[in-house]
Structure formats: C-alpha cells, structure tokens
Amino acid sequence: MLNRSAPPRLAALACAAGLALLAIGCEDDAASGEAGRGPGPAASADGADGADGALNGDDGRALALGKATAITYKGGSDNVRGTLKVAAESVVKGSRADLPKASLQGAERQLQPYYVTMTFKNIGDASIHYPFLNTPTSLEDSDGASQEVLISEDDGVQRCSGKDPDDFGTGDTATLCKVFLLPRGAIPATVTYATWDGTERPVSWKVPHSSARS
C-alpha cells in the first residue's frame, strides 16, 4: 500500500528549509548593508557635509568657549568659499564708561556692554579679500534673543579692539573683538557664528555663568 503521507512531510521540510535560507539571506543582506553604510553627512569622519562639502565641525552642538572648530566660509568681496578655524575665546562684561558717549543716544546709554573676542585662522587654500570675519558673530541672551550691536571697531573701544583684515590669506590669523549691548537684567548665554555656507546652521559656544556675570 502506498504511503501518501511522505510527500507532504517532504514538502513541509523543504518549505521549512527554504524559510530558514530566506531568513539567513535577509540577515546577510542587512549585515552587508550596515557594513557598507558609512557615516551620514553630519557624522562624517572629516566633518564634511555631504551636500556641498560644507564643514560641520561641531555637529550642531554648543562648544565650550575657547574651543575651535573648522567651518566653510563663503564671503568676502569676491564671494570666495574658504575654510576657517574659528573660536569664541571669551565673553567679558564691560563698563558703560568704556563706551564713547557720542555713539549712543538716550536709553542706549543705559545698556550693558559685553565684549566678545573671536579668533580666526585661514586653514584653506583660498585667500579671502575683505572677509568681514566678525560680521557673522552674534550674542544671544538666555531667552535666545540676539543682542544689539551699536558700537563698531571704528568707535575705538580700547577694551575691545581689533581690525578686520583687508586680505585673509592661507595661514593668516586674526583676533577680533565685538561689542554687544544688553538690556538691564539680560544674561548672555550663547555666542553664534553664521558660516554663510548655505547650511543655515550656525556654530555656537556656550557662555558660562561666571563669564556672564563677571
């Protein structure tokens, strides 16, 4: 008498084996996909943004004062794309007596000055003409509001000096200071630097309370 149950059992075994092979194949594909997947644009080893080569050295995190980061800078009179190393070195509470009275009017004379010192180094291959290095520097208070700049380097504040270079060649460095005026009671919290590289993602440095109140 023929055994009619054998073929179904063989079919079931073959099916189970096929499912096992399929599962192994899926796992291998997933593993190979993970192995072949490199870091994303924000986590690439060289700090480059995959979209246009713009650097993102801080990965969107606020840095400590004095910590330098490499950025792509697009600007200057000839709109050159260069590579800079930038750091917010210090934020110092100033005195109203430091400020030229002729530059301020009315209620502006009651604002509290803070001096933000920035350092720059050209680590790229391009020379930048009239770079306006300090123009993208901003100071935000604890509420995230950007603070006013009513005093320029031409006003001659001795405690906050530094002239933006006309030309910034490869290997050149610059230390520049910028005066910000805060309303009474406002506390500086973050220094930001807009890179002008099209990412709309400024570099930032956290201001410690000791600096903000000194």
Coordinates of N, CA and C in Angstrom, one line a residue:
M1 N 0.8 -1.2 0.0 CA 0.0 0.0 0.0 C 0.9 1.2 0.0
L2 N 0.6 2.2 -0.8 CA 1.4 3.4 -0.9 C 1.3 4.3 0.3
N3 N 2.4 4.8 0.7 CA 2.4 5.8 1.9 C 2.2 7.2 1.3
R4 N 1.0 7.7 1.4 CA 0.6 9.0 0.8 C 1.0 10.2 1.7
S5 N 1.5 9.9 3.0 CA 1.8 11.0 3.9 C 3.3 11.5 3.7
A6 N 4.1 10.7 3.0 CA 5.5 11.1 2.8 C 5.7 12.4 2.0
P7 N 5.0 12.5 0.9 CA 5.2 13.8 0.1 C 4.9 15.0 0.9
P8 N 3.8 15.1 1.6 CA 3.5 16.3 2.4 C 4.6 16.6 3.4
R9 N 5.1 15.5 4.1 CA 6.2 15.8 5.1 C 7.4 16.3 4.4
L10 N 7.8 15.8 3.2 CA 8.9 16.3 2.5 C 8.7 17.7 2.0
A11 N 7.5 18.0 1.6 CA 7.2 19.3 1.2 C 7.3 20.3 2.4
A12 N 6.8 19.8 3.5 CA 6.9 20.7 4.7 C 8.4 21.0 5.1
L13 N 9.2 19.9 5.0 CA 10.6 20.0 5.4 C 11.3 21.0 4.4
A14 N 11.0 20.8 3.1 CA 11.6 21.7 2.1 C 11.2 23.1 2.3
C15 N 9.9 23.3 2.6 CA 9.4 24.6 2.9 C 10.1 25.3 4.1
A16 N 10.3 24.5 5.2 CA 11.0 25.0 6.4 C 12.4 25.4 6.1
A17 N 13.0 24.5 5.3 CA 14.4 24.7 4.9 C 14.5 26.0 4.0
G18 N 13.5 26.2 3.2 CA 13.5 27.4 2.3 C 13.3 28.6 3.1
L19 N 12.5 28.6 4.1 CA 12.3 29.7 5.0 C 13.5 30.0 5.8
A20 N 14.2 29.0 6.3 CA 15.4 29.2 7.0 C 16.5 29.9 6.1
L21 N 16.6 29.4 4.9 CA 17.6 30.0 4.0 C 17.2 31.4 3.7
L22 N 15.9 31.7 3.5 CA 15.4 33.0 3.2 C 15.8 34.0 4.4
A23 N 15.6 33.5 5.6 CA 15.9 34.3 6.8 C 17.3 34.6 6.9
I24 N 18.2 33.6 6.6 CA 19.6 33.8 6.6 C 20.0 34.8 5.6
G25 N 19.4 34.7 4.4 CA 19.7 35.6 3.3 C 19.4 37.0 3.7
C26 N 18.2 37.2 4.4 CA 17.8 38.6 4.8 C 18.8 39.1 5.8
E27 N 19.2 38.3 6.8 CA 20.2 38.7 7.8 C 21.5 39.1 7.1
D28 N 21.9 38.3 6.1 CA 23.2 38.6 5.5 C 23.1 39.9 4.7
D29 N 21.9 40.2 4.1 CA 21.7 41.4 3.3 C 21.8 42.6 4.3
A30 N 21.1 42.4 5.4 CA 21.0 43.5 6.4 C 22.4 43.8 7.0
A31 N 23.2 42.7 7.3 CA 24.5 42.9 7.8 C 25.4 43.6 6.8
S32 N 25.3 43.2 5.5 CA 26.2 43.8 4.5 C 25.8 45.2 4.3
G33 N 24.4 45.5 4.4 CA 24.0 46.9 4.3 C 24.5 47.8 5.4
E34 N 24.5 47.2 6.6 CA 25.0 48.0 7.7 C 26.5 48.2 7.6
A35 N 27.2 47.2 7.1 CA 28.7 47.3 7.0 C 29.1 48.3 5.9
G36 N 28.2 48.3 4.8 CA 28.6 49.2 3.7 C 28.1 50.6 3.9
R37 N 27.3 50.9 5.0 CA 26.8 52.2 5.2 C 27.8 53.1 6.0
G38 N 28.2 54.1 5.4 CA 29.2 55.0 6.0 C 28.5 56.0 6.9
P39 N 29.2 56.8 7.6 CA 28.6 57.8 8.5 C 27.8 58.8 7.6
G40 N 26.8 59.4 8.2 CA 25.9 60.3 7.5 C 26.7 61.6 7.4
P41 N 26.1 62.6 6.7 CA 26.7 63.9 6.4 C 27.2 64.6 7.7
A42 N 26.3 64.5 8.8 CA 26.7 65.3 10.0 C 27.7 64.5 10.8
A43 N 27.9 63.2 10.5 CA 28.9 62.5 11.4 C 30.0 61.9 10.5
S44 N 30.3 62.5 9.4 CA 31.4 62.0 8.5 C 32.7 62.2 9.2
A45 N 33.6 61.4 8.9 CA 34.9 61.4 9.6 C 35.7 62.7 9.5
D46 N 35.5 63.3 8.3 CA 36.3 64.6 8.1 C 35.4 65.8 8.4
G47 N 34.2 65.6 9.0 CA 33.4 66.7 9.3 C 32.8 67.4 8.2
A48 N 32.7 66.8 7.0 CA 32.1 67.4 5.8 C 30.6 67.1 5.7
D49 N 29.9 68.1 5.2 CA 28.5 68.0 4.8 C 28.4 67.4 3.4
G50 N 27.7 66.2 3.3 CA 27.7 65.5 2.0 C 27.1 66.3 0.9
A51 N 26.2 67.3 1.3 CA 25.5 68.0 0.2 C 26.4 68.9 -0.6
D52 N 27.3 69.7 0.0 CA 28.1 70.6 -0.8 C 29.5 70.8 -0.3
G53 N 29.9 69.9 0.6 CA 31.3 69.9 1.1 C 31.5 70.9 2.2
A54 N 30.4 71.4 2.7 CA 30.5 72.4 3.8 C 30.9 71.7 5.1
L55 N 31.8 72.3 5.9 CA 32.2 71.6 7.1 C 31.2 71.9 8.2
N56 N 31.1 70.9 9.1 CA 30.2 71.0 10.3 C 30.9 70.4 11.4
G57 N 32.0 71.1 11.9 CA 32.9 70.5 12.9 C 32.2 70.3 14.2
D58 N 31.2 71.1 14.6 CA 30.6 70.9 15.9 C 29.4 70.0 15.9
D59 N 29.0 69.5 14.7 CA 27.8 68.6 14.6 C 26.6 69.2 15.3
G60 N 26.5 70.5 15.3 CA 25.3 71.1 15.8 C 25.3 71.3 17.3
R61 N 26.3 70.9 18.0 CA 26.4 71.1 19.5 C 27.1 72.4 19.9
A62 N 26.7 73.0 21.0 CA 27.3 74.2 21.5 C 28.7 73.8 22.1
L63 N 29.7 74.5 21.7 CA 31.1 74.3 22.1 C 31.4 75.1 23.4
A64 N 32.4 74.7 24.1 CA 32.9 75.5 25.2 C 33.7 76.7 24.7
L65 N 33.7 77.8 25.4 CA 34.5 78.9 25.0 C 35.9 78.5 24.9
G66 N 36.6 79.0 23.8 CA 38.0 78.6 23.5 C 38.2 77.4 22.7
K67 N 37.1 76.7 22.4 CA 37.2 75.5 21.6 C 37.0 75.9 20.1
A68 N 38.0 75.6 19.3 CA 38.0 76.0 17.9 C 37.3 74.9 17.0
T69 N 36.7 75.3 15.9 CA 36.1 74.4 15.0 C 36.3 74.8 13.6
A70 N 36.4 73.9 12.7 CA 36.6 74.2 11.3 C 35.3 74.4 10.6
I71 N 35.2 75.5 9.8 CA 33.9 75.8 9.1 C 34.3 76.1 7.6
T72 N 33.3 76.0 6.8 CA 33.3 76.5 5.4 C 32.8 77.9 5.5
Y73 N 33.6 78.9 5.0 CA 33.2 80.3 5.0 C 33.0 80.8 3.6
K74 N 31.9 81.3 3.2 CA 31.6 81.8 1.9 C 31.3 83.3 2.0
G75 N 32.2 84.1 1.6 CA 32.0 85.6 1.7 C 33.2 86.3 1.1
G76 N 33.4 87.5 1.7 CA 34.4 88.4 1.1 C 33.8 89.2 -0.1
S77 N 34.6 90.1 -0.5 CA 34.2 90.9 -1.7 C 34.0 90.1 -2.9
D78 N 34.8 89.0 -3.1 CA 34.7 88.2 -4.3 C 33.9 86.9 -4.0
N79 N 33.2 86.8 -2.9 CA 32.3 85.7 -2.6 C 33.1 84.3 -2.7
V80 N 34.3 84.3 -2.2 CA 35.1 83.1 -2.2 C 34.7 82.1 -1.1
R81 N 34.7 80.8 -1.4 CA 34.5 79.8 -0.4 C 35.8 79.4 0.2
G82 N 36.0 79.6 1.5 CA 37.3 79.2 2.1 C 37.0 78.3 3.3
T83 N 38.1 77.9 4.0 CA 38.0 77.1 5.2 C 38.7 77.8 6.3
L84 N 38.0 78.0 7.4 CA 38.5 78.7 8.5 C 38.4 77.9 9.8
K85 N 39.3 78.1 10.7 CA 39.2 77.6 12.1 C 38.8 78.8 12.9
V86 N 37.6 78.7 13.6 CA 37.0 79.8 14.4 C 36.8 79.4 15.8
A87 N 37.0 80.3 16.7 CA 36.7 80.1 18.1 C 36.2 81.3 18.8
A88 N 35.2 81.2 19.6 CA 34.8 82.3 20.6 C 35.7 82.1 21.8
E89 N 36.6 83.0 22.0 CA 37.6 82.9 23.1 C 37.0 83.3 24.5
S90 N 36.3 84.4 24.5 CA 35.8 85.0 25.8 C 34.6 85.9 25.6
V91 N 33.9 86.0 26.7 CA 32.8 87.0 26.8 C 33.0 87.7 28.1
V92 N 33.2 89.0 28.0 CA 33.6 89.8 29.2 C 32.6 90.9 29.4
K93 N 32.1 91.0 30.6 CA 31.2 92.2 31.0 C 32.0 93.4 31.0
G94 N 31.6 94.4 30.3 CA 32.3 95.7 30.2 C 31.7 96.8 31.1
S95 N 32.1 98.0 30.9 CA 31.6 99.1 31.6 C 31.1 100.2 30.7
R96 N 30.0 100.8 31.1 CA 29.5 101.9 30.2 C 30.5 103.0 30.0
A97 N 31.4 103.2 31.0 CA 32.4 104.2 30.9 C 33.4 103.9 29.8
D98 N 33.5 102.7 29.3 CA 34.4 102.3 28.2 C 33.9 102.9 26.9
L99 N 32.6 103.2 26.8 CA 31.9 103.4 25.5 C 32.0 104.9 25.2
P100 N 32.2 105.2 23.9 CA 32.1 106.7 23.5 C 30.7 107.2 23.6
K101 N 30.5 108.2 24.3 CA 29.1 108.8 24.5 C 28.5 109.2 23.2
A102 N 29.3 109.7 22.3 CA 28.8 110.2 21.1 C 28.2 109.2 20.2
S103 N 28.5 107.9 20.5 CA 28.0 106.8 19.6 C 26.6 106.3 20.1
L104 N 26.2 106.7 21.3 CA 24.9 106.3 21.9 C 24.0 107.4 22.2
Q105 N 22.7 107.2 22.2 CA 21.8 108.2 22.4 C 20.7 107.8 23.4
G106 N 20.3 108.6 24.3 CA 19.2 108.4 25.2 C 19.3 107.1 26.0
A107 N 18.3 106.2 25.8 CA 18.2 104.9 26.6 C 19.4 104.0 26.2
E108 N 20.0 104.2 25.1 CA 21.1 103.3 24.7 C 22.2 103.4 25.7
R109 N 22.4 104.5 26.3 CA 23.5 104.7 27.3 C 23.3 103.9 28.6
Q110 N 22.1 103.4 28.8 CA 21.8 102.5 29.9 C 22.1 101.0 29.7
L111 N 22.4 100.7 28.4 CA 22.6 99.3 28.1 C 23.9 98.8 28.6
Q112 N 24.0 97.5 28.9 CA 25.2 96.9 29.5 C 26.1 96.3 28.4
P113 N 27.4 96.8 28.2 CA 28.2 96.3 27.2 C 28.8 94.9 27.6
Y114 N 29.0 94.0 26.6 CA 29.7 92.8 26.8 C 30.7 92.7 25.6
Y115 N 31.9 92.2 25.8 CA 32.9 92.2 24.8 C 33.1 90.7 24.4
V116 N 32.9 90.4 23.2 CA 33.1 89.0 22.7 C 34.3 89.0 21.8
T117 N 35.3 88.2 22.2 CA 36.6 88.0 21.5 C 36.6 86.7 20.7
M118 N 36.9 86.9 19.4 CA 36.9 85.8 18.4 C 38.3 85.6 17.8
T119 N 38.7 84.4 17.6 CA 39.9 84.1 16.8 C 39.6 83.4 15.5
F120 N 40.4 83.7 14.5 CA 40.2 83.1 13.2 C 41.6 82.7 12.6
K121 N 41.5 81.6 11.9 CA 42.7 81.1 11.1 C 42.3 80.6 9.8
N122 N 42.9 81.0 8.7 CA 42.6 80.5 7.4 C 43.4 79.2 7.2
I123 N 42.7 78.1 7.2 CA 43.3 76.8 7.0 C 43.0 76.2 5.7
G124 N 42.4 77.0 4.8 CA 42.1 76.5 3.4 C 43.2 77.0 2.4
D125 N 42.9 76.8 1.2 CA 43.8 77.2 0.1 C 43.5 78.5 -0.5
A126 N 42.3 79.1 -0.2 CA 41.8 80.3 -0.8 C 42.1 81.5 0.0
S127 N 42.6 82.6 -0.6 CA 42.7 83.9 0.1 C 41.4 84.6 0.0
I128 N 40.9 85.2 1.1 CA 39.6 85.9 1.1 C 39.9 87.4 1.2
H129 N 39.4 88.1 0.2 CA 39.6 89.6 0.2 C 38.4 90.3 0.9
Y130 N 38.7 91.2 1.8 CA 37.7 91.9 2.6 C 36.7 90.9 3.2
P131 N 37.2 90.1 4.1 CA 36.3 89.0 4.5 C 35.2 89.3 5.5
F132 N 35.4 90.5 6.2 CA 34.4 90.8 7.2 C 34.2 89.7 8.2
L133 N 35.3 89.2 8.7 CA 35.3 88.0 9.5 C 34.4 88.1 10.7
N134 N 34.3 89.2 11.4 CA 33.5 89.3 12.6 C 32.0 89.6 12.4
T135 N 31.7 90.0 11.2 CA 30.3 90.3 10.9 C 29.3 89.2 11.3
P136 N 29.6 87.9 11.0 CA 28.6 86.9 11.4 C 28.5 86.5 12.9
T137 N 29.4 87.2 13.7 CA 29.3 86.9 15.1 C 28.1 87.5 15.8
S138 N 27.4 86.7 16.6 CA 26.2 87.2 17.3 C 26.3 86.7 18.8
L139 N 25.6 87.4 19.6 CA 25.4 87.1 21.0 C 24.0 87.0 21.4
E140 N 23.6 85.8 22.0 CA 22.2 85.6 22.3 C 22.1 85.6 23.9
D141 N 20.9 86.1 24.4 CA 20.7 86.0 25.8 C 20.1 84.7 26.2
S142 N 19.7 84.5 27.4 CA 19.2 83.2 27.9 C 17.8 82.9 27.3
D143 N 17.2 83.9 26.7 CA 15.9 83.6 26.0 C 16.1 83.4 24.5
G144 N 17.3 83.4 24.1 CA 17.6 83.1 22.7 C 17.5 84.3 21.8
A145 N 17.4 85.5 22.4 CA 17.2 86.7 21.6 C 18.6 87.3 21.2
S146 N 18.8 87.7 20.0 CA 20.1 88.3 19.5 C 20.2 89.7 20.1
Q147 N 21.4 90.1 20.5 CA 21.6 91.4 21.1 C 22.1 92.4 20.1
E148 N 21.9 93.7 20.5 CA 22.2 94.8 19.6 C 23.7 95.0 19.5
V149 N 24.1 95.5 18.3 CA 25.5 96.0 18.1 C 25.4 97.4 17.6
L150 N 25.7 98.3 18.5 CA 25.6 99.8 18.2 C 27.0 100.4 18.2
I151 N 28.0 99.6 18.5 CA 29.4 100.2 18.6 C 30.2 99.4 17.6
S152 N 30.9 100.1 16.7 CA 31.8 99.4 15.8 C 33.3 99.5 16.2
E153 N 34.1 98.8 15.4 CA 35.6 98.9 15.7 C 36.1 100.3 15.5
D154 N 35.4 101.1 14.7 CA 35.9 102.4 14.4 C 35.6 103.4 15.6
D155 N 34.8 102.9 16.5 CA 34.5 103.8 17.7 C 35.6 103.8 18.7
G156 N 36.6 102.9 18.6 CA 37.8 102.9 19.4 C 37.6 102.5 20.8
V157 N 36.8 101.4 21.1 CA 36.7 100.9 22.5 C 38.0 100.2 22.8
Q158 N 38.8 100.7 23.7 CA 40.1 100.2 24.0 C 40.1 98.8 24.5
R159 N 39.1 98.4 25.3 CA 39.0 97.1 25.9 C 38.4 96.1 24.9
C160 N 38.1 96.5 23.7 CA 37.5 95.6 22.7 C 38.0 96.1 21.4
S161 N 39.2 95.7 21.0 CA 39.8 96.2 19.8 C 40.1 95.1 18.8
G162 N 40.5 95.5 17.7 CA 40.8 94.5 16.6 C 40.2 95.0 15.3
K163 N 41.0 95.0 14.3 CA 40.6 95.5 13.0 C 40.5 94.3 12.0
D164 N 39.3 94.2 11.3 CA 39.1 93.1 10.4 C 40.1 93.3 9.2
P165 N 40.8 92.3 8.8 CA 41.9 92.4 7.8 C 41.2 92.7 6.4
D166 N 42.0 93.4 5.6 CA 41.5 93.6 4.2 C 41.7 92.3 3.4
D167 N 42.8 91.6 3.6 CA 43.0 90.3 3.0 C 43.3 89.2 4.0
F168 N 42.8 88.0 3.8 CA 43.0 86.9 4.8 C 43.5 85.7 4.0
G169 N 44.8 85.6 3.9 CA 45.4 84.5 3.1 C 45.6 83.2 3.9
T170 N 46.1 82.2 3.2 CA 46.3 80.9 3.8 C 47.3 81.0 4.9
G171 N 46.9 80.5 6.1 CA 47.8 80.5 7.3 C 47.6 81.8 8.1
D172 N 46.9 82.8 7.6 CA 46.7 84.0 8.4 C 45.8 83.8 9.6
T173 N 46.1 84.6 10.6 CA 45.3 84.5 11.8 C 44.8 86.0 12.2
A174 N 43.7 86.0 13.0 CA 43.2 87.3 13.4 C 42.5 87.1 14.7
T175 N 42.6 88.1 15.6 CA 41.9 88.2 16.9 C 41.0 89.4 16.9
L176 N 39.7 89.3 16.9 CA 38.8 90.4 16.8 C 37.9 90.4 18.0
C177 N 37.5 91.6 18.4 CA 36.5 91.8 19.5 C 35.3 92.6 19.0
K178 N 34.1 92.2 19.5 CA 32.9 92.9 19.1 C 32.1 93.2 20.3
V179 N 31.5 94.5 20.3 CA 30.8 95.0 21.5 C 29.3 94.7 21.2
F180 N 28.7 94.1 22.3 CA 27.2 93.9 22.3 C 26.6 94.6 23.4
L181 N 25.5 95.2 23.2 CA 24.8 96.0 24.3 C 23.5 95.2 24.7
L182 N 23.5 94.9 26.0 CA 22.3 94.1 26.5 C 21.5 95.0 27.4
P183 N 20.2 94.7 27.4 CA 19.3 95.5 28.3 C 19.6 95.1 29.8
R184 N 19.1 95.9 30.7 CA 19.3 95.6 32.1 C 18.7 94.3 32.5
G185 N 19.4 93.4 33.2 CA 18.9 92.1 33.6 C 19.1 91.0 32.6
A186 N 19.5 91.3 31.3 CA 19.7 90.2 30.4 C 21.0 89.6 30.6
I187 N 21.1 88.2 30.4 CA 22.3 87.5 30.7 C 22.8 86.8 29.4
P188 N 24.0 87.1 28.9 CA 24.5 86.5 27.7 C 24.6 85.0 27.9
A189 N 24.2 84.2 26.9 CA 24.1 82.7 27.1 C 24.9 82.0 26.0
T190 N 24.8 82.5 24.7 CA 25.4 81.8 23.6 C 26.0 82.8 22.6
V191 N 27.2 82.4 22.2 CA 27.9 83.1 21.0 C 27.6 82.3 19.8
T192 N 27.1 82.9 18.7 CA 26.9 82.1 17.5 C 27.7 82.7 16.3
Y193 N 28.0 81.9 15.4 CA 28.7 82.4 14.2 C 28.1 81.7 13.0
A194 N 27.4 82.6 12.1 CA 26.8 82.1 10.9 C 27.9 81.9 9.9
T195 N 27.9 80.7 9.3 CA 29.0 80.3 8.4 C 28.8 80.8 7.0
W196 N 27.6 81.2 6.6 CA 27.3 81.7 5.3 C 27.6 80.6 4.2
D197 N 27.5 79.3 4.6 CA 27.8 78.3 3.6 C 26.6 77.6 3.1
G198 N 25.4 78.2 3.4 CA 24.1 77.7 2.8 C 23.5 76.6 3.7
T199 N 24.1 76.2 4.8 CA 23.5 75.2 5.7 C 22.5 75.8 6.7
E200 N 22.6 77.1 6.9 CA 21.7 77.8 7.9 C 21.9 77.1 9.2
R201 N 23.1 76.7 9.6 CA 23.3 76.0 10.8 C 24.6 76.7 11.5
P202 N 24.3 77.7 12.3 CA 25.5 78.4 12.8 C 26.2 77.6 13.9
V203 N 27.5 77.9 14.0 CA 28.3 77.3 15.0 C 28.0 78.1 16.3
S204 N 28.0 77.4 17.5 CA 27.7 78.1 18.7 C 28.6 77.7 19.9
W205 N 28.8 78.6 20.8 CA 29.6 78.4 22.0 C 28.7 78.8 23.2
K206 N 28.8 78.0 24.3 CA 28.0 78.3 25.5 C 28.8 79.2 26.4
V207 N 28.1 80.3 26.8 CA 28.8 81.2 27.7 C 28.5 80.8 29.2
P208 N 29.6 80.5 29.9 CA 29.4 80.1 31.4 C 28.9 81.2 32.2
H209 N 28.2 80.9 33.3 CA 27.6 82.0 34.1 C 28.7 82.9 34.7
S210 N 29.9 82.3 35.0 CA 31.0 83.1 35.6 C 31.4 84.2 34.6
S211 N 31.4 83.9 33.3 CA 31.7 85.0 32.3 C 30.6 86.0 32.2
A212 N 29.4 85.5 32.2 CA 28.2 86.4 32.0 C 28.1 87.4 33.1
R213 N 28.5 87.0 34.3 CA 28.3 87.9 35.5 C 29.6 88.6 36.0
S214 N 30.7 88.4 35.3 CA 31.9 89.0 35.8 C 32.0 90.4 35.5

